[in-house]
Amino acid sequence: MPVKITVIGGGSSTFVPQLMRLFVGSDMLRGSTITLMDIDAHRLEVMDRLCSILVEREGADLRIESTTDRRASLVGADFVIAAISVGGMDAWERDIEIPAKYGLYMAIGDSVGPGGIMRAFRHIPALVDVARDVSEVAPEAWVFNYSNPVTSIVTALRRCLPEVKSVGMCTCPSIIRRPRYMAEWAGVDPKEIVVPAPAAGLNHCSFMLDVRLQDGRSAFPLMLERALPPVIRWGLETYGVLPYCWSHVTEFFPALSQLVESYRGRLQGLEMQYGLHVHDMEHERARGIKWERLVQAWTSGQERDVTLNVLPSAEAIEVVEVMEALLANGHALHGLNVPNQGAIDNLPADAVVEVTSLVDGYGVRPVHVGALPEPLAATLKSHIAAQKLTAEAALTGDYKTALQAFMQDPQSQARLSMDDIEKLLHEMLCAHAEHLPRFA
């Protein structure tokens, strides 16, 4: 079924090849147009060449086009996939390192905490602009956002442009539909696991409420008898539910964000509790450079082995499966980030949650999964309050609201005095001023 798919952030040398693997492999998307859009003309040109080579060598019935004009890229789109990074790795590095000076140690820093809030401040205005264009030139299009922090971004999109069909996407919830890990933890054959498992929570802090075997038994008791990743064991023993986005989950609980090594002025790479290490931008940059060089070799003709088999795995990227379910009334269940609307009993109805959702010809609807353990819901409600304030501050550029978001953040509450919260906010706003014109 020919459609137009626009990729905002289409110059990405890591994400776009994974998407292309899915586009080429989809029979349903034959005859479709893939429009790549990016503000970086050079990176965009490279990815255009790579995608065109792939289409030619695989004999795929797809049309590739590219443009730096965002609005033009969206005209007539049926689906929009957004994956942007305002400020890139340098900004991400500041999101990790500046809070560390104040004693806040976050493993990744892209979801919650001061780093996640600042990332939202950078990303929300840009993505609201995308959604506004969609509302004007492609009002029936679905917008799938992969940019972090997913929850705050979708909260802002739904608030500003409720008429736009925006859905938050993440690779983490793909696990609820794939039994391999669950079977390994329970010590059973994957065929014995009932999937998809019911999921509930917030993006990067969501949980399988149960994992069932084909005979009706819960797999949780079997898991607790075996060796498990530390964060999984913590979730099962503490709340009786299974966290599935391990390193991210620890950032939502100040007591879990503890260093094993001593902080000596640089946080990246240090060991944390639960067998985790702080994200290291040097490793990220090295990986990115390696991949970019390979892409350059492919597109320049130095390396001719450009086939789907050499592209990175796209197993956890479910956006094409979601699109196919919408197009073909597929009645598929996926873990998606959408307004709660009563799906999770003890979280606010208007909160954006990550929850098992039905995707079919009528759209995307959250499935009622029941309640989270009450103590866990209480923690998530604090984050929801901070995320709503974050979205409001990003949209308005209001300093007082930004300060309230920092004050509401559980990490800042647990570790910092009021004076330090204000100093940290000021330092981070100054450090990111180039990308925060609304706070000028």
PDB file of C-alpha atoms in Angstrom, residues 118-353:
ATOM      1  CA  MET A 118      17.210  20.351  29.811  1.00  0.00           C
ATOM      2  CA  ARG A 119      16.994  17.905  26.925  1.00  0.00           C
ATOM      3  CA  ALA A 120      13.234  18.493  26.891  1.00  0.00           C
ATOM      4  CA  PHE A 121      13.795  22.257  26.854  1.00  0.00           C
ATOM      5  CA  ARG A 122      15.934  21.829  23.704  1.00  0.00           C
ATOM      6  CA  HIS A 123      13.729  19.330  21.890  1.00  0.00           C
ATOM      7  CA  ILE A 124      10.157  20.370  22.624  1.00  0.00           C
ATOM      8  CA  PRO A 125      10.119  23.676  20.671  1.00  0.00           C
ATOM      9  CA  ALA A 126      11.591  22.005  17.581  1.00  0.00           C
ATOM     10  CA  LEU A 127       9.151  19.095  17.679  1.00  0.00           C
ATOM     11  CA  VAL A 128       6.158  21.343  18.327  1.00  0.00           C
ATOM     12  CA  ASP A 129       7.159  23.216  15.164  1.00  0.00           C
ATOM     13  CA  VAL A 130       7.190  19.891  13.298  1.00  0.00           C
ATOM     14  CA  ALA A 131       3.748  18.996  14.643  1.00  0.00           C
ATOM     15  CA  ARG A 132       2.387  22.426  13.745  1.00  0.00           C
ATOM     16  CA  ASP A 133       3.540  21.954  10.162  1.00  0.00           C
ATOM     17  CA  VAL A 134       1.931  18.510  10.152  1.00  0.00           C
ATOM     18  CA  SER A 135      -1.376  19.991  11.306  1.00  0.00           C
ATOM     19  CA  GLU A 136      -1.299  22.408   8.379  1.00  0.00           C
ATOM     20  CA  VAL A 137       0.094  20.375   5.457  1.00  0.00           C
ATOM     21  CA  ALA A 138      -0.582  16.737   6.454  1.00  0.00           C
ATOM     22  CA  PRO A 139      -3.419  16.827   9.001  1.00  0.00           C
ATOM     23  CA  GLU A 140      -4.188  13.094   8.728  1.00  0.00           C
ATOM     24  CA  ALA A 141      -0.587  11.991   9.299  1.00  0.00           C
ATOM     25  CA  TRP A 142       0.567  10.009  12.307  1.00  0.00           C
ATOM     26  CA  VAL A 143       3.609  11.434  14.115  1.00  0.00           C
ATOM     27  CA  PHE A 144       5.864   8.871  15.788  1.00  0.00           C
ATOM     28  CA  ASN A 145       8.404  10.490  18.105  1.00  0.00           C
ATOM     29  CA  TYR A 146      11.590   8.615  19.033  1.00  0.00           C
ATOM     30  CA  SER A 147      13.345  11.701  20.463  1.00  0.00           C
ATOM     31  CA  ASN A 148      14.020  11.761  24.208  1.00  0.00           C
ATOM     32  CA  PRO A 149      12.645  12.537  26.700  1.00  0.00           C
ATOM     33  CA  VAL A 150       9.640  10.840  25.122  1.00  0.00           C
ATOM     34  CA  THR A 151       7.121  11.487  27.911  1.00  0.00           C
ATOM     35  CA  SER A 152       7.730  15.229  28.244  1.00  0.00           C
ATOM     36  CA  ILE A 153       7.775  15.671  24.472  1.00  0.00           C
ATOM     37  CA  VAL A 154       4.500  13.831  23.844  1.00  0.00           C
ATOM     38  CA  THR A 155       2.962  15.692  26.804  1.00  0.00           C
ATOM     39  CA  ALA A 156       3.843  18.981  25.089  1.00  0.00           C
ATOM     40  CA  LEU A 157       2.656  17.831  21.653  1.00  0.00           C
ATOM     41  CA  ARG A 158      -0.689  16.635  22.998  1.00  0.00           C
ATOM     42  CA  ARG A 159      -1.146  19.858  24.946  1.00  0.00           C
ATOM     43  CA  CYS A 160      -0.297  22.248  22.098  1.00  0.00           C
ATOM     44  CA  LEU A 161      -1.681  20.337  19.135  1.00  0.00           C
ATOM     45  CA  PRO A 162      -4.215  17.758  20.335  1.00  0.00           C
ATOM     46  CA  GLU A 163      -5.514  17.372  16.796  1.00  0.00           C
ATOM     47  CA  VAL A 164      -2.179  15.881  15.674  1.00  0.00           C
ATOM     48  CA  LYS A 165      -1.990  12.109  16.108  1.00  0.00           C
ATOM     49  CA  SER A 166       1.290  11.991  18.046  1.00  0.00           C
ATOM     50  CA  VAL A 167       2.592   8.785  19.630  1.00  0.00           C
ATOM     51  CA  GLY A 168       5.760   8.282  21.656  1.00  0.00           C
ATOM     52  CA  MET A 169       7.991   5.418  20.523  1.00  0.00           C
ATOM     53  CA  CYS A 170      10.895   3.665  22.216  1.00  0.00           C
ATOM     54  CA  THR A 171      12.929   0.533  21.596  1.00  0.00           C
ATOM     55  CA  CYS A 172      12.572  -0.668  25.208  1.00  0.00           C
ATOM     56  CA  PRO A 173       8.916  -1.842  25.133  1.00  0.00           C
ATOM     57  CA  SER A 174       9.574  -4.102  22.153  1.00  0.00           C
ATOM     58  CA  ILE A 175      10.647  -6.648  24.764  1.00  0.00           C
ATOM     59  CA  ILE A 176       7.041  -7.241  25.878  1.00  0.00           C
ATOM     60  CA  ARG A 177       6.335  -8.826  22.483  1.00  0.00           C
ATOM     61  CA  ARG A 178       9.519 -10.874  22.214  1.00  0.00           C
ATOM     62  CA  PRO A 179       9.693 -13.875  24.562  1.00  0.00           C
ATOM     63  CA  ARG A 180      13.415 -14.597  24.314  1.00  0.00           C
ATOM     64  CA  TYR A 181      14.537 -12.594  27.346  1.00  0.00           C
ATOM     65  CA  MET A 182      11.581 -13.565  29.504  1.00  0.00           C
ATOM     66  CA  ALA A 183      12.169 -17.236  28.712  1.00  0.00           C
ATOM     67  CA  GLU A 184      15.857 -16.924  29.561  1.00  0.00           C
ATOM     68  CA  TRP A 185      15.093 -15.339  32.929  1.00  0.00           C
ATOM     69  CA  ALA A 186      12.480 -17.989  33.739  1.00  0.00           C
ATOM     70  CA  GLY A 187      14.523 -20.906  32.420  1.00  0.00           C
ATOM     71  CA  VAL A 188      11.857 -22.082  29.966  1.00  0.00           C
ATOM     72  CA  ASP A 189      11.452 -22.440  26.225  1.00  0.00           C
ATOM     73  CA  PRO A 190      10.381 -19.159  24.527  1.00  0.00           C
ATOM     74  CA  LYS A 191       7.319 -20.964  23.163  1.00  0.00           C
ATOM     75  CA  GLU A 192       6.061 -21.298  26.736  1.00  0.00           C
ATOM     76  CA  ILE A 193       5.827 -17.517  27.259  1.00  0.00           C
ATOM     77  CA  VAL A 194       2.535 -15.734  26.557  1.00  0.00           C
ATOM     78  CA  VAL A 195       3.185 -12.483  24.694  1.00  0.00           C
ATOM     79  CA  PRO A 196       2.678  -9.603  24.664  1.00  0.00           C
ATOM     80  CA  ALA A 197       2.997  -9.094  28.399  1.00  0.00           C
ATOM     81  CA  PRO A 198       0.902  -6.288  29.946  1.00  0.00           C
ATOM     82  CA  ALA A 199       3.073  -3.185  30.406  1.00  0.00           C
ATOM     83  CA  ALA A 200       2.464  -0.088  32.517  1.00  0.00           C
ATOM     84  CA  GLY A 201       4.488   2.921  33.637  1.00  0.00           C
ATOM     85  CA  LEU A 202       6.324   5.850  32.090  1.00  0.00           C
ATOM     86  CA  ASN A 203       8.794   5.761  29.245  1.00  0.00           C
ATOM     87  CA  HIS A 204      12.111   4.378  30.513  1.00  0.00           C
ATOM     88  CA  CYS A 205      10.406   3.413  33.792  1.00  0.00           C
ATOM     89  CA  SER A 206       7.806   0.883  32.769  1.00  0.00           C
ATOM     90  CA  PHE A 207       7.086  -2.594  34.034  1.00  0.00           C
ATOM     91  CA  MET A 208       5.606  -5.890  32.963  1.00  0.00           C
ATOM     92  CA  LEU A 209       2.779  -6.443  35.420  1.00  0.00           C
ATOM     93  CA  ASP A 210       2.887 -10.178  34.808  1.00  0.00           C
ATOM     94  CA  VAL A 211       4.530 -12.756  32.570  1.00  0.00           C
ATOM     95  CA  ARG A 212       2.437 -15.863  32.011  1.00  0.00           C
ATOM     96  CA  LEU A 213       3.292 -19.338  30.820  1.00  0.00           C
ATOM     97  CA  GLN A 214       1.065 -21.192  28.386  1.00  0.00           C
ATOM     98  CA  ASP A 215      -0.277 -23.305  31.270  1.00  0.00           C
ATOM     99  CA  GLY A 216      -1.503 -20.161  33.045  1.00  0.00           C
ATOM    100  CA  ARG A 217       1.189 -19.939  35.728  1.00  0.00           C
ATOM    101  CA  SER A 218       3.083 -16.728  36.422  1.00  0.00           C
ATOM    102  CA  ALA A 219       6.734 -16.903  35.398  1.00  0.00           C
ATOM    103  CA  PHE A 220       7.812 -14.517  38.168  1.00  0.00           C
ATOM    104  CA  PRO A 221       8.377 -17.238  40.822  1.00  0.00           C
ATOM    105  CA  LEU A 222      10.555 -19.154  38.355  1.00  0.00           C
ATOM    106  CA  MET A 223      12.572 -16.014  37.633  1.00  0.00           C
ATOM    107  CA  LEU A 224      13.205 -15.335  41.318  1.00  0.00           C
ATOM    108  CA  GLU A 225      14.780 -18.779  41.653  1.00  0.00           C
ATOM    109  CA  ARG A 226      17.400 -17.964  39.004  1.00  0.00           C
ATOM    110  CA  ALA A 227      20.277 -15.551  38.466  1.00  0.00           C
ATOM    111  CA  LEU A 228      18.848 -12.275  37.145  1.00  0.00           C
ATOM    112  CA  PRO A 229      20.167  -8.872  36.083  1.00  0.00           C
ATOM    113  CA  PRO A 230      20.292  -6.858  39.336  1.00  0.00           C
ATOM    114  CA  VAL A 231      17.680  -4.272  38.337  1.00  0.00           C
ATOM    115  CA  ILE A 232      15.219  -6.997  37.303  1.00  0.00           C
ATOM    116  CA  ARG A 233      15.650  -8.740  40.648  1.00  0.00           C
ATOM    117  CA  TRP A 234      15.174  -5.426  42.466  1.00  0.00           C
ATOM    118  CA  GLY A 235      11.871  -4.786  40.653  1.00  0.00           C
ATOM    119  CA  LEU A 236      10.501  -8.268  41.256  1.00  0.00           C
ATOM    120  CA  GLU A 237      11.514  -8.388  44.913  1.00  0.00           C
ATOM    121  CA  THR A 238      10.525  -4.809  45.774  1.00  0.00           C
ATOM    122  CA  TYR A 239       7.302  -4.315  43.823  1.00  0.00           C
ATOM    123  CA  GLY A 240       6.427  -7.694  42.310  1.00  0.00           C
ATOM    124  CA  VAL A 241       6.705  -6.357  38.749  1.00  0.00           C
ATOM    125  CA  LEU A 242       9.420  -6.640  36.099  1.00  0.00           C
ATOM    126  CA  PRO A 243      11.266  -3.492  34.910  1.00  0.00           C
ATOM    127  CA  TYR A 244      12.340  -3.818  31.292  1.00  0.00           C
ATOM    128  CA  CYS A 245      14.442  -0.712  30.611  1.00  0.00           C
ATOM    129  CA  TRP A 246      17.156  -1.456  33.120  1.00  0.00           C
ATOM    130  CA  SER A 247      19.701   1.356  33.282  1.00  0.00           C
ATOM    131  CA  HIS A 248      17.057   4.007  32.633  1.00  0.00           C
ATOM    132  CA  VAL A 249      14.840   2.750  35.464  1.00  0.00           C
ATOM    133  CA  THR A 250      17.484   3.509  38.097  1.00  0.00           C
ATOM    134  CA  GLU A 251      17.349   7.214  37.214  1.00  0.00           C
ATOM    135  CA  PHE A 252      13.759   7.454  38.454  1.00  0.00           C
ATOM    136  CA  PHE A 253      14.775   6.386  41.983  1.00  0.00           C
ATOM    137  CA  PRO A 254      17.423   8.480  43.780  1.00  0.00           C
ATOM    138  CA  ALA A 255      18.337   5.535  46.019  1.00  0.00           C
ATOM    139  CA  LEU A 256      19.311   3.526  42.922  1.00  0.00           C
ATOM    140  CA  SER A 257      21.500   6.249  41.397  1.00  0.00           C
ATOM    141  CA  GLN A 258      24.595   5.580  43.465  1.00  0.00           C
ATOM    142  CA  LEU A 259      28.229   5.446  42.379  1.00  0.00           C
ATOM    143  CA  VAL A 260      30.525   2.547  43.208  1.00  0.00           C
ATOM    144  CA  GLU A 261      33.615   4.476  42.083  1.00  0.00           C
ATOM    145  CA  SER A 262      34.562   7.876  43.479  1.00  0.00           C
ATOM    146  CA  TYR A 263      33.635  10.972  41.510  1.00  0.00           C
ATOM    147  CA  ARG A 264      36.744  13.025  40.699  1.00  0.00           C
ATOM    148  CA  GLY A 265      35.445  15.658  38.304  1.00  0.00           C
ATOM    149  CA  ARG A 266      34.302  13.432  35.427  1.00  0.00           C
ATOM    150  CA  LEU A 267      31.230  11.230  35.769  1.00  0.00           C
ATOM    151  CA  GLN A 268      31.157   9.491  32.394  1.00  0.00           C
ATOM    152  CA  GLY A 269      32.273   5.874  32.418  1.00  0.00           C
ATOM    153  CA  LEU A 270      32.176   5.471  36.201  1.00  0.00           C
ATOM    154  CA  GLU A 271      30.687   2.313  37.687  1.00  0.00           C
ATOM    155  CA  MET A 272      27.339   2.582  39.429  1.00  0.00           C
ATOM    156  CA  GLN A 273      25.315   0.180  41.524  1.00  0.00           C
ATOM    157  CA  TYR A 274      23.448  -2.706  39.894  1.00  0.00           C
ATOM    158  CA  GLY A 275      26.280  -3.425  37.471  1.00  0.00           C
ATOM    159  CA  LEU A 276      25.757  -0.232  35.480  1.00  0.00           C
ATOM    160  CA  HIS A 277      28.177   2.345  34.108  1.00  0.00           C
ATOM    161  CA  VAL A 278      27.523   5.992  33.340  1.00  0.00           C
ATOM    162  CA  HIS A 279      27.060   6.647  29.636  1.00  0.00           C
ATOM    163  CA  ASP A 280      30.356   7.792  28.081  1.00  0.00           C
ATOM    164  CA  MET A 281      30.216  10.252  25.203  1.00  0.00           C
ATOM    165  CA  GLU A 282      33.734   9.330  24.087  1.00  0.00           C
ATOM    166  CA  HIS A 283      32.511   5.807  23.376  1.00  0.00           C
ATOM    167  CA  GLU A 284      29.405   7.212  21.703  1.00  0.00           C
ATOM    168  CA  ARG A 285      31.487   9.515  19.509  1.00  0.00           C
ATOM    169  CA  ALA A 286      33.885   6.704  18.570  1.00  0.00           C
ATOM    170  CA  ARG A 287      30.990   4.437  17.643  1.00  0.00           C
ATOM    171  CA  GLY A 288      29.379   7.195  15.606  1.00  0.00           C
ATOM    172  CA  ILE A 289      32.616   7.994  13.762  1.00  0.00           C
ATOM    173  CA  LYS A 290      33.173   4.311  12.964  1.00  0.00           C
ATOM    174  CA  TRP A 291      29.679   3.965  11.543  1.00  0.00           C
ATOM    175  CA  GLU A 292      29.891   7.232   9.596  1.00  0.00           C
ATOM    176  CA  ARG A 293      33.156   6.099   7.990  1.00  0.00           C
ATOM    177  CA  LEU A 294      31.539   2.843   6.944  1.00  0.00           C
ATOM    178  CA  VAL A 295      28.601   4.718   5.450  1.00  0.00           C
ATOM    179  CA  GLN A 296      30.999   7.021   3.603  1.00  0.00           C
ATOM    180  CA  ALA A 297      32.858   3.981   2.244  1.00  0.00           C
ATOM    181  CA  TRP A 298      29.608   2.460   1.019  1.00  0.00           C
ATOM    182  CA  THR A 299      28.373   5.610  -0.656  1.00  0.00           C
ATOM    183  CA  SER A 300      31.733   6.471  -2.258  1.00  0.00           C
ATOM    184  CA  GLY A 301      32.124   3.009  -3.786  1.00  0.00           C
ATOM    185  CA  GLN A 302      35.136   2.004  -1.657  1.00  0.00           C
ATOM    186  CA  GLU A 303      33.063  -0.743  -0.026  1.00  0.00           C
ATOM    187  CA  ARG A 304      30.523  -2.519  -2.194  1.00  0.00           C
ATOM    188  CA  ASP A 305      28.968  -4.900   0.331  1.00  0.00           C
ATOM    189  CA  VAL A 306      25.850  -2.824   0.954  1.00  0.00           C
ATOM    190  CA  THR A 307      22.970  -5.189   1.683  1.00  0.00           C
ATOM    191  CA  LEU A 308      20.369  -5.511   4.403  1.00  0.00           C
ATOM    192  CA  ASN A 309      22.522  -8.133   6.111  1.00  0.00           C
ATOM    193  CA  VAL A 310      25.298  -5.657   6.921  1.00  0.00           C
ATOM    194  CA  LEU A 311      22.983  -3.045   8.427  1.00  0.00           C
ATOM    195  CA  PRO A 312      22.518  -2.857  12.207  1.00  0.00           C
ATOM    196  CA  SER A 313      19.670  -4.913  13.611  1.00  0.00           C
ATOM    197  CA  ALA A 314      16.344  -3.130  13.767  1.00  0.00           C
ATOM    198  CA  GLU A 315      14.652  -5.786  15.900  1.00  0.00           C
ATOM    199  CA  ALA A 316      13.636  -3.348  18.632  1.00  0.00           C
ATOM    200  CA  ILE A 317      12.301  -0.638  16.299  1.00  0.00           C
ATOM    201  CA  GLU A 318       8.582  -1.303  15.975  1.00  0.00           C
ATOM    202  CA  VAL A 319       7.375   1.732  14.069  1.00  0.00           C
ATOM    203  CA  VAL A 320       6.939  -0.126  10.777  1.00  0.00           C
ATOM    204  CA  GLU A 321       4.911  -2.854  12.500  1.00  0.00           C
ATOM    205  CA  VAL A 322       2.727  -0.124  14.011  1.00  0.00           C
ATOM    206  CA  MET A 323       2.248   1.534  10.615  1.00  0.00           C
ATOM    207  CA  GLU A 324       1.353  -1.808   9.041  1.00  0.00           C
ATOM    208  CA  ALA A 325      -1.239  -2.475  11.766  1.00  0.00           C
ATOM    209  CA  LEU A 326      -2.818   0.933  11.130  1.00  0.00           C
ATOM    210  CA  LEU A 327      -2.905   0.370   7.381  1.00  0.00           C
ATOM    211  CA  ALA A 328      -4.199  -3.214   7.454  1.00  0.00           C
ATOM    212  CA  ASN A 329      -6.362  -3.184  10.596  1.00  0.00           C
ATOM    213  CA  GLY A 330      -3.815  -5.496  12.170  1.00  0.00           C
ATOM    214  CA  HIS A 331      -5.184  -5.631  15.737  1.00  0.00           C
ATOM    215  CA  ALA A 332      -1.611  -5.555  17.076  1.00  0.00           C
ATOM    216  CA  LEU A 333      -0.570  -4.913  20.674  1.00  0.00           C
ATOM    217  CA  HIS A 334       2.483  -2.711  21.273  1.00  0.00           C
ATOM    218  CA  GLY A 335       3.970  -0.807  24.190  1.00  0.00           C
ATOM    219  CA  LEU A 336       3.373   2.831  23.229  1.00  0.00           C
ATOM    220  CA  ASN A 337       3.452   6.259  24.874  1.00  0.00           C
ATOM    221  CA  VAL A 338      -0.032   7.763  24.775  1.00  0.00           C
ATOM    222  CA  PRO A 339      -2.457   9.580  27.113  1.00  0.00           C
ATOM    223  CA  ASN A 340      -3.493   7.210  29.895  1.00  0.00           C
ATOM    224  CA  GLN A 341      -7.273   7.628  29.585  1.00  0.00           C
ATOM    225  CA  GLY A 342      -7.835   5.202  32.451  1.00  0.00           C
ATOM    226  CA  ALA A 343      -5.651   2.378  31.124  1.00  0.00           C
ATOM    227  CA  ILE A 344      -3.542   2.432  34.309  1.00  0.00           C
ATOM    228  CA  ASP A 345      -5.969   2.804  37.201  1.00  0.00           C
ATOM    229  CA  ASN A 346      -3.750   4.687  39.629  1.00  0.00           C
ATOM    230  CA  LEU A 347      -2.014   7.182  37.318  1.00  0.00           C
ATOM    231  CA  PRO A 348      -3.658  10.444  36.150  1.00  0.00           C
ATOM    232  CA  ALA A 349      -6.003  10.048  33.181  1.00  0.00           C
ATOM    233  CA  ASP A 350      -4.331  12.903  31.275  1.00  0.00           C
ATOM    234  CA  ALA A 351      -0.759  11.724  31.881  1.00  0.00           C
ATOM    235  CA  VAL A 352       1.271  10.351  28.978  1.00  0.00           C
ATOM    236  CA  VAL A 353       2.120   6.779  29.949  1.00  0.00           C
TER     237      VAL A 353
END
